[in-house]
Short mmCIF file of N, CA, C and O in Angstrom, two decimals:
data_model
loop_
_atom_site.label_atom_id
_atom_site.label_comp_id
_atom_site.label_asym_id
_atom_site.label_seq_id
_atom_site.Cartn_x
_atom_site.Cartn_y
_atom_site.Cartn_z
N MET A 1 106.88 -94.45 -37.62
CA MET A 1 105.67 -95.22 -37.57
C MET A 1 104.63 -94.60 -36.57
O MET A 1 103.41 -94.77 -36.74
N GLY A 2 105.20 -93.94 -35.57
CA GLY A 2 104.26 -93.29 -34.57
C GLY A 2 103.40 -92.21 -35.20
O GLY A 2 102.21 -92.13 -34.83
N SER A 3 103.96 -91.46 -36.13
CA SER A 3 103.10 -90.37 -36.77
C SER A 3 102.00 -90.99 -37.65
O SER A 3 100.86 -90.50 -37.68
N ILE A 4 102.32 -92.10 -38.30
CA ILE A 4 101.33 -92.79 -39.12
C ILE A 4 100.28 -93.34 -38.21
O ILE A 4 99.01 -93.23 -38.58
N SER A 5 100.62 -93.93 -37.14
CA SER A 5 99.61 -94.48 -36.22
C SER A 5 98.72 -93.40 -35.65
O SER A 5 97.54 -93.57 -35.52
N GLY A 6 99.34 -92.23 -35.27
CA GLY A 6 98.56 -91.11 -34.80
C GLY A 6 97.52 -90.67 -35.82
O GLY A 6 96.39 -90.32 -35.49
N ARG A 7 97.97 -90.52 -37.06
CA ARG A 7 97.06 -90.16 -38.17
C ARG A 7 95.94 -91.10 -38.34
O ARG A 7 94.77 -90.68 -38.51
N LYS A 8 96.22 -92.42 -38.30
CA LYS A 8 95.23 -93.40 -38.38
C LYS A 8 94.24 -93.36 -37.29
O LYS A 8 93.00 -93.48 -37.51
N LEU A 9 94.73 -93.12 -36.04
CA LEU A 9 93.83 -93.01 -34.90
C LEU A 9 92.89 -91.79 -35.11
O LEU A 9 91.68 -91.86 -34.81
N ASN A 10 93.47 -90.66 -35.57
CA ASN A 10 92.59 -89.52 -35.83
C ASN A 10 91.51 -89.79 -36.85
O ASN A 10 90.41 -89.37 -36.74
N GLN A 11 91.82 -90.54 -37.91
CA GLN A 11 90.82 -90.95 -38.91
C GLN A 11 89.74 -91.81 -38.26
O GLN A 11 88.59 -91.62 -38.62
N VAL A 12 90.16 -92.76 -37.42
CA VAL A 12 89.16 -93.60 -36.72
C VAL A 12 88.21 -92.81 -35.95
O VAL A 12 87.00 -92.97 -35.90
N LEU A 13 88.81 -91.86 -35.14
CA LEU A 13 87.98 -90.99 -34.27
C LEU A 13 86.98 -90.13 -35.07
O LEU A 13 85.86 -89.89 -34.67
N ASP A 14 87.42 -89.64 -36.19
CA ASP A 14 86.65 -88.81 -37.03
C ASP A 14 85.48 -89.63 -37.58
O ASP A 14 84.33 -89.23 -37.61
N ASN A 15 85.79 -90.86 -38.04
CA ASN A 15 84.73 -91.80 -38.55
C ASN A 15 83.73 -92.14 -37.42
O ASN A 15 82.61 -92.26 -37.69
N LEU A 16 84.20 -92.21 -36.21
CA LEU A 16 83.31 -92.58 -35.13
C LEU A 16 82.35 -91.43 -34.87
O LEU A 16 81.22 -91.74 -34.66
N GLU A 17 82.73 -90.19 -35.07
CA GLU A 17 81.82 -89.07 -34.89
C GLU A 17 80.78 -89.14 -36.01
O GLU A 17 79.61 -88.83 -35.74
N TYR A 18 81.12 -89.55 -37.18
CA TYR A 18 80.11 -89.62 -38.29
C TYR A 18 79.19 -90.74 -38.01
O TYR A 18 77.97 -90.72 -38.31
N ILE A 19 79.72 -91.93 -37.50
CA ILE A 19 78.81 -93.03 -37.13
C ILE A 19 77.79 -92.59 -36.03
O ILE A 19 76.55 -92.88 -36.10
N LEU A 20 78.25 -91.82 -35.03
CA LEU A 20 77.36 -91.28 -34.03
C LEU A 20 76.33 -90.34 -34.61
O LEU A 20 75.18 -90.34 -34.22
N ALA A 21 76.73 -89.57 -35.58
CA ALA A 21 75.85 -88.65 -36.25
C ALA A 21 74.73 -89.36 -36.93
O ALA A 21 73.50 -89.09 -36.90
N ILE A 22 75.10 -90.47 -37.63
CA ILE A 22 74.09 -91.29 -38.34
C ILE A 22 73.14 -91.89 -37.31
O ILE A 22 71.91 -91.92 -37.52
N GLU A 23 73.71 -92.47 -36.25
CA GLU A 23 72.89 -93.13 -35.21
C GLU A 23 71.95 -92.13 -34.56
O GLU A 23 70.80 -92.44 -34.22
N LEU A 24 72.47 -90.84 -34.31
CA LEU A 24 71.58 -89.81 -33.71
C LEU A 24 70.43 -89.48 -34.64
O LEU A 24 69.27 -89.39 -34.17
N MET A 25 70.69 -89.39 -35.89
CA MET A 25 69.55 -89.08 -36.86
C MET A 25 68.64 -90.23 -36.89
O MET A 25 67.37 -90.04 -36.90
N SER A 26 69.08 -91.44 -36.84
CA SER A 26 68.20 -92.66 -36.98
C SER A 26 67.33 -92.74 -35.64
O SER A 26 66.16 -93.09 -35.69
N ALA A 27 67.90 -92.38 -34.54
CA ALA A 27 67.19 -92.45 -33.29
C ALA A 27 66.09 -91.41 -33.26
O ALA A 27 65.01 -91.75 -32.78
N CYS A 28 66.32 -90.23 -33.81
CA CYS A 28 65.30 -89.26 -33.88
C CYS A 28 64.17 -89.59 -34.81
O CYS A 28 63.01 -89.39 -34.54
N GLN A 29 64.51 -90.21 -35.90
CA GLN A 29 63.54 -90.77 -36.80
C GLN A 29 62.66 -91.83 -36.07
O GLN A 29 61.43 -91.87 -36.14
N ALA A 30 63.26 -92.63 -35.22
CA ALA A 30 62.50 -93.78 -34.53
C ALA A 30 61.56 -93.06 -33.55
O ALA A 30 60.46 -93.57 -33.35
N ILE A 31 61.99 -92.00 -32.85
CA ILE A 31 61.16 -91.38 -31.91
C ILE A 31 59.93 -90.79 -32.64
O ILE A 31 58.82 -90.84 -32.12
N GLU A 32 60.11 -90.28 -33.84
CA GLU A 32 58.98 -89.78 -34.55
C GLU A 32 57.97 -90.79 -34.93
O GLU A 32 56.73 -90.58 -34.88
N PHE A 33 58.46 -92.03 -35.23
CA PHE A 33 57.52 -93.13 -35.58
C PHE A 33 56.74 -93.62 -34.33
O PHE A 33 55.72 -94.19 -34.53
N ARG A 34 57.20 -93.36 -33.15
CA ARG A 34 56.49 -93.74 -31.94
C ARG A 34 55.45 -92.74 -31.51
O ARG A 34 54.74 -92.96 -30.58
N ARG A 35 55.41 -91.58 -32.13
CA ARG A 35 54.38 -90.61 -31.75
C ARG A 35 53.04 -91.18 -31.87
O ARG A 35 52.73 -91.93 -32.76
N PRO A 36 52.15 -90.78 -31.04
CA PRO A 36 52.02 -89.74 -30.04
C PRO A 36 52.72 -90.17 -28.64
O PRO A 36 52.59 -89.38 -27.78
N LEU A 37 53.27 -91.36 -28.59
CA LEU A 37 53.93 -91.70 -27.30
C LEU A 37 55.06 -90.72 -27.04
O LEU A 37 55.70 -90.22 -27.98
N LYS A 38 55.36 -90.54 -25.80
CA LYS A 38 56.53 -89.73 -25.41
C LYS A 38 57.66 -90.48 -24.76
O LYS A 38 57.41 -91.56 -24.21
N SER A 39 58.80 -90.01 -24.90
CA SER A 39 59.96 -90.61 -24.19
C SER A 39 60.28 -89.84 -22.94
O SER A 39 59.49 -89.01 -22.55
N SER A 40 61.43 -90.07 -22.36
CA SER A 40 61.79 -89.30 -21.14
C SER A 40 62.01 -87.87 -21.50
O SER A 40 62.18 -87.50 -22.65
N VAL A 41 62.08 -87.05 -20.42
CA VAL A 41 62.19 -85.55 -20.63
C VAL A 41 63.53 -85.32 -21.28
O VAL A 41 63.62 -84.51 -22.21
N ILE A 42 64.53 -86.03 -20.86
CA ILE A 42 65.91 -85.82 -21.48
C ILE A 42 65.95 -86.24 -22.91
O ILE A 42 66.48 -85.45 -23.73
N LEU A 43 65.29 -87.39 -23.26
CA LEU A 43 65.32 -87.80 -24.67
C LEU A 43 64.41 -86.91 -25.51
O LEU A 43 64.90 -86.60 -26.64
N GLU A 44 63.34 -86.35 -24.93
CA GLU A 44 62.58 -85.29 -25.70
C GLU A 44 63.41 -84.07 -25.98
O GLU A 44 63.24 -83.50 -27.01
N ALA A 45 64.13 -83.65 -24.96
CA ALA A 45 64.93 -82.43 -25.13
C ALA A 45 66.02 -82.70 -26.18
O ALA A 45 66.32 -81.79 -26.98
N ALA A 46 66.63 -83.84 -26.14
CA ALA A 46 67.64 -84.20 -27.19
C ALA A 46 67.00 -84.25 -28.56
O ALA A 46 67.59 -83.69 -29.56
N HIS A 47 65.87 -84.81 -28.64
CA HIS A 47 65.11 -84.90 -29.97
C HIS A 47 64.83 -83.51 -30.49
O HIS A 47 65.02 -83.22 -31.65
N HIS A 48 64.28 -82.66 -29.56
CA HIS A 48 63.93 -81.33 -29.97
C HIS A 48 65.23 -80.54 -30.44
O HIS A 48 65.14 -79.77 -31.46
N TYR A 49 66.37 -80.68 -29.78
CA TYR A 49 67.60 -80.04 -30.21
C TYR A 49 68.01 -80.48 -31.58
O TYR A 49 68.36 -79.72 -32.42
N VAL A 50 67.98 -81.76 -31.86
CA VAL A 50 68.33 -82.28 -33.13
C VAL A 50 67.46 -81.78 -34.21
O VAL A 50 67.91 -81.41 -35.35
N ARG A 51 66.14 -81.65 -33.90
CA ARG A 51 65.21 -81.09 -34.87
C ARG A 51 65.38 -79.66 -35.24
O ARG A 51 64.92 -79.20 -36.19
N ASN A 52 66.19 -78.96 -34.45
CA ASN A 52 66.57 -77.60 -34.78
C ASN A 52 67.50 -77.57 -35.91
O ASN A 52 67.63 -76.55 -36.66
N PHE A 53 68.23 -78.74 -36.23
CA PHE A 53 69.20 -78.76 -37.32
C PHE A 53 68.78 -79.61 -38.45
O PHE A 53 69.26 -79.45 -39.57
N THR A 54 67.88 -80.56 -38.26
CA THR A 54 67.43 -81.44 -39.32
C THR A 54 65.97 -81.82 -39.12
O THR A 54 65.51 -81.91 -38.00
N GLU A 55 65.22 -81.98 -40.23
CA GLU A 55 63.78 -82.28 -40.02
C GLU A 55 63.55 -83.75 -40.29
O GLU A 55 64.39 -84.49 -40.76
N PHE A 56 62.35 -84.10 -39.88
CA PHE A 56 61.87 -85.46 -40.12
C PHE A 56 61.88 -85.85 -41.64
O PHE A 56 61.53 -85.05 -42.47
N ALA A 57 62.41 -87.09 -41.92
CA ALA A 57 62.51 -87.50 -43.30
C ALA A 57 61.23 -88.28 -43.68
O ALA A 57 61.12 -89.52 -43.28
N SER A 58 60.33 -87.69 -44.27
CA SER A 58 59.07 -88.45 -44.61
C SER A 58 59.24 -89.29 -45.91
O SER A 58 58.44 -90.16 -46.15
N GLU A 59 60.37 -89.07 -46.60
CA GLU A 59 60.65 -89.89 -47.78
C GLU A 59 62.13 -89.97 -47.92
O GLU A 59 62.92 -89.24 -47.31
N ASP A 60 62.56 -90.94 -48.69
CA ASP A 60 63.97 -91.21 -48.97
C ASP A 60 64.58 -89.99 -49.64
O ASP A 60 63.98 -89.45 -50.60
N ARG A 61 65.78 -89.64 -49.15
CA ARG A 61 66.51 -88.46 -49.77
C ARG A 61 67.95 -88.61 -49.50
O ARG A 61 68.31 -89.50 -48.72
N ILE A 62 68.78 -87.72 -49.96
CA ILE A 62 70.19 -87.71 -49.72
C ILE A 62 70.41 -87.02 -48.30
O ILE A 62 69.90 -85.89 -48.14
N PHE A 63 71.09 -87.65 -47.44
CA PHE A 63 71.21 -87.21 -46.04
C PHE A 63 72.61 -86.55 -45.82
O PHE A 63 72.96 -86.37 -44.62
N ALA A 64 73.38 -86.31 -46.83
CA ALA A 64 74.77 -85.83 -46.62
C ALA A 64 74.80 -84.52 -45.79
O ALA A 64 75.58 -84.44 -44.84
N GLU A 65 73.94 -83.61 -46.10
CA GLU A 65 73.96 -82.31 -45.40
C GLU A 65 73.49 -82.51 -43.92
O GLU A 65 73.96 -81.87 -42.97
N ASP A 66 72.50 -83.32 -43.74
CA ASP A 66 71.98 -83.66 -42.40
C ASP A 66 73.04 -84.32 -41.54
O ASP A 66 73.23 -83.99 -40.35
N ILE A 67 73.78 -85.21 -42.15
CA ILE A 67 74.91 -85.93 -41.41
C ILE A 67 76.01 -84.91 -41.01
O ILE A 67 76.47 -84.97 -39.90
N LYS A 68 76.29 -84.01 -41.90
CA LYS A 68 77.31 -82.91 -41.59
C LYS A 68 76.81 -82.04 -40.40
O LYS A 68 77.60 -81.75 -39.52
N LYS A 69 75.56 -81.73 -40.40
CA LYS A 69 75.03 -80.94 -39.32
C LYS A 69 75.07 -81.72 -38.00
O LYS A 69 75.42 -81.22 -36.98
N MET A 70 74.71 -83.01 -38.01
CA MET A 70 74.80 -83.81 -36.79
C MET A 70 76.20 -84.00 -36.39
O MET A 70 76.50 -83.96 -35.19
N HIS A 71 77.09 -84.14 -37.36
CA HIS A 71 78.55 -84.28 -36.99
C HIS A 71 79.06 -83.06 -36.27
O HIS A 71 79.78 -83.11 -35.32
N SER A 72 78.59 -81.85 -36.73
CA SER A 72 79.06 -80.64 -36.11
C SER A 72 78.52 -80.46 -34.70
O SER A 72 79.33 -80.06 -33.80
N ILE A 73 77.31 -80.85 -34.40
CA ILE A 73 76.81 -80.70 -33.01
C ILE A 73 77.40 -81.73 -32.10
O ILE A 73 77.42 -81.56 -30.89
N ILE A 74 77.89 -82.86 -32.66
CA ILE A 74 78.62 -83.83 -31.81
C ILE A 74 80.02 -83.40 -31.62
O ILE A 74 80.47 -83.42 -30.50
N ALA A 75 80.72 -82.90 -32.69
CA ALA A 75 82.09 -82.49 -32.64
C ALA A 75 82.36 -81.29 -31.65
O ALA A 75 83.36 -81.21 -31.02
N ASP A 76 81.43 -80.38 -31.61
CA ASP A 76 81.57 -79.21 -30.84
C ASP A 76 80.98 -79.36 -29.47
O ASP A 76 80.95 -78.38 -28.62
N PHE A 77 80.43 -80.53 -29.12
CA PHE A 77 79.88 -80.87 -27.84
C PHE A 77 78.61 -80.11 -27.47
O PHE A 77 78.13 -80.10 -26.35
N SER A 78 78.03 -79.38 -28.41
CA SER A 78 76.85 -78.62 -28.06
C SER A 78 75.64 -79.58 -27.86
O SER A 78 74.80 -79.27 -26.99
N PHE A 79 75.62 -80.67 -28.49
CA PHE A 79 74.57 -81.71 -28.23
C PHE A 79 74.66 -82.23 -26.76
O PHE A 79 73.69 -82.27 -26.04
N VAL A 80 75.88 -82.53 -26.35
CA VAL A 80 76.14 -83.03 -25.03
C VAL A 80 75.77 -82.04 -23.96
O VAL A 80 75.11 -82.30 -22.99
N ARG A 81 76.16 -80.82 -24.24
CA ARG A 81 75.91 -79.68 -23.28
C ARG A 81 74.41 -79.45 -23.23
O ARG A 81 73.86 -79.25 -22.07
N HIS A 82 73.66 -79.54 -24.28
CA HIS A 82 72.24 -79.38 -24.30
C HIS A 82 71.54 -80.45 -23.42
O HIS A 82 70.66 -80.15 -22.63
N CYS A 83 71.95 -81.69 -23.68
CA CYS A 83 71.38 -82.78 -22.95
C CYS A 83 71.72 -82.72 -21.45
O CYS A 83 70.94 -83.02 -20.60
N ASP A 84 72.96 -82.27 -21.13
CA ASP A 84 73.31 -82.16 -19.71
C ASP A 84 72.52 -81.09 -19.05
O ASP A 84 72.07 -81.24 -17.94
N SER A 85 72.23 -80.01 -19.75
CA SER A 85 71.41 -78.90 -19.19
C SER A 85 69.96 -79.39 -18.91
O SER A 85 69.40 -79.12 -17.87
N ALA A 86 69.44 -80.19 -19.83
CA ALA A 86 68.10 -80.74 -19.72
C ALA A 86 68.03 -81.66 -18.53
O ALA A 86 67.05 -81.66 -17.77
N ALA A 87 69.09 -82.48 -18.32
CA ALA A 87 69.18 -83.41 -17.27
C ALA A 87 69.27 -82.67 -15.93
O ALA A 87 68.61 -83.07 -14.97
N ARG A 88 70.08 -81.67 -15.87
CA ARG A 88 70.26 -80.92 -14.62
C ARG A 88 68.99 -80.27 -14.11
O ARG A 88 68.69 -80.17 -12.99
N GLU A 89 68.16 -79.83 -15.12
CA GLU A 89 66.83 -79.25 -14.80
C GLU A 89 65.97 -80.26 -14.05
O GLU A 89 65.10 -79.86 -13.29
N LYS A 90 66.15 -81.51 -14.41
CA LYS A 90 65.38 -82.61 -13.72
C LYS A 90 66.14 -83.22 -12.51
O LYS A 90 65.72 -84.19 -12.02
N GLY A 91 67.28 -82.65 -12.17
CA GLY A 91 68.00 -83.13 -10.99
C GLY A 91 68.85 -84.33 -11.30
O GLY A 91 69.30 -85.08 -10.38
N VAL A 92 69.07 -84.65 -12.55
CA VAL A 92 69.90 -85.82 -13.01
C VAL A 92 71.26 -85.34 -13.27
O VAL A 92 71.47 -84.37 -14.02
N VAL A 93 72.33 -85.94 -12.77
CA VAL A 93 73.72 -85.61 -13.07
C VAL A 93 74.24 -86.67 -14.00
O VAL A 93 74.37 -87.79 -13.68
N LEU A 94 74.60 -86.22 -15.19
CA LEU A 94 75.18 -87.04 -16.19
C LEU A 94 76.73 -87.11 -16.00
O LEU A 94 77.31 -86.28 -15.28
N ASN A 95 77.33 -88.09 -16.56
CA ASN A 95 78.79 -88.17 -16.52
C ASN A 95 79.47 -86.97 -17.08
O ASN A 95 79.23 -86.66 -18.29
N ARG A 96 80.30 -86.30 -16.36
CA ARG A 96 80.94 -85.06 -16.83
C ARG A 96 82.28 -85.28 -17.45
O ARG A 96 82.99 -84.28 -17.70
N GLU A 97 82.80 -86.44 -17.51
CA GLU A 97 84.12 -86.70 -17.96
C GLU A 97 84.32 -86.37 -19.40
O GLU A 97 85.44 -86.39 -19.93
N PHE A 98 83.28 -86.14 -20.24
CA PHE A 98 83.43 -85.88 -21.60
C PHE A 98 84.27 -84.56 -21.85
O PHE A 98 84.95 -84.41 -22.84
N GLU A 99 84.26 -83.66 -20.87
CA GLU A 99 84.99 -82.40 -21.01
C GLU A 99 86.44 -82.65 -21.12
O GLU A 99 87.20 -81.79 -21.66
N GLU A 100 87.02 -83.78 -20.59
CA GLU A 100 88.38 -83.98 -20.69
C GLU A 100 88.84 -84.21 -22.10
O GLU A 100 89.96 -84.01 -22.40
N PHE A 101 87.93 -84.60 -22.96
CA PHE A 101 88.24 -84.90 -24.35
C PHE A 101 88.09 -83.81 -25.28
O PHE A 101 88.45 -83.83 -26.47
N ALA A 102 87.40 -82.74 -24.87
CA ALA A 102 87.14 -81.58 -25.68
C ALA A 102 88.46 -80.84 -25.98
O ALA A 102 89.29 -80.67 -25.14
N LEU A 103 88.67 -80.56 -27.28
CA LEU A 103 89.88 -79.82 -27.65
C LEU A 103 89.73 -78.30 -27.62
O LEU A 103 88.79 -77.74 -27.78
#
């Protein structure tokens, strides 16, 4: 039963990364709708990084490829590293405990 539980936990964690990917895409869309207003420097850096992988959706379309791209930058921690770098440039120290979970 332990191996089954472990496999189920792994599925839950993988689904969580996909949920975060969808939320990240939605947040970037929302930032675009607020233009010409600006967000904080860190949020703008995060938005710019995401836009390197996916573009603004001006109309409804299939987002499967975009979600895969967002999932990959979440799973490999490159998104977190980029945001951390942008924060350090402004003298902000983010929580560094995420590195404990990187495989």
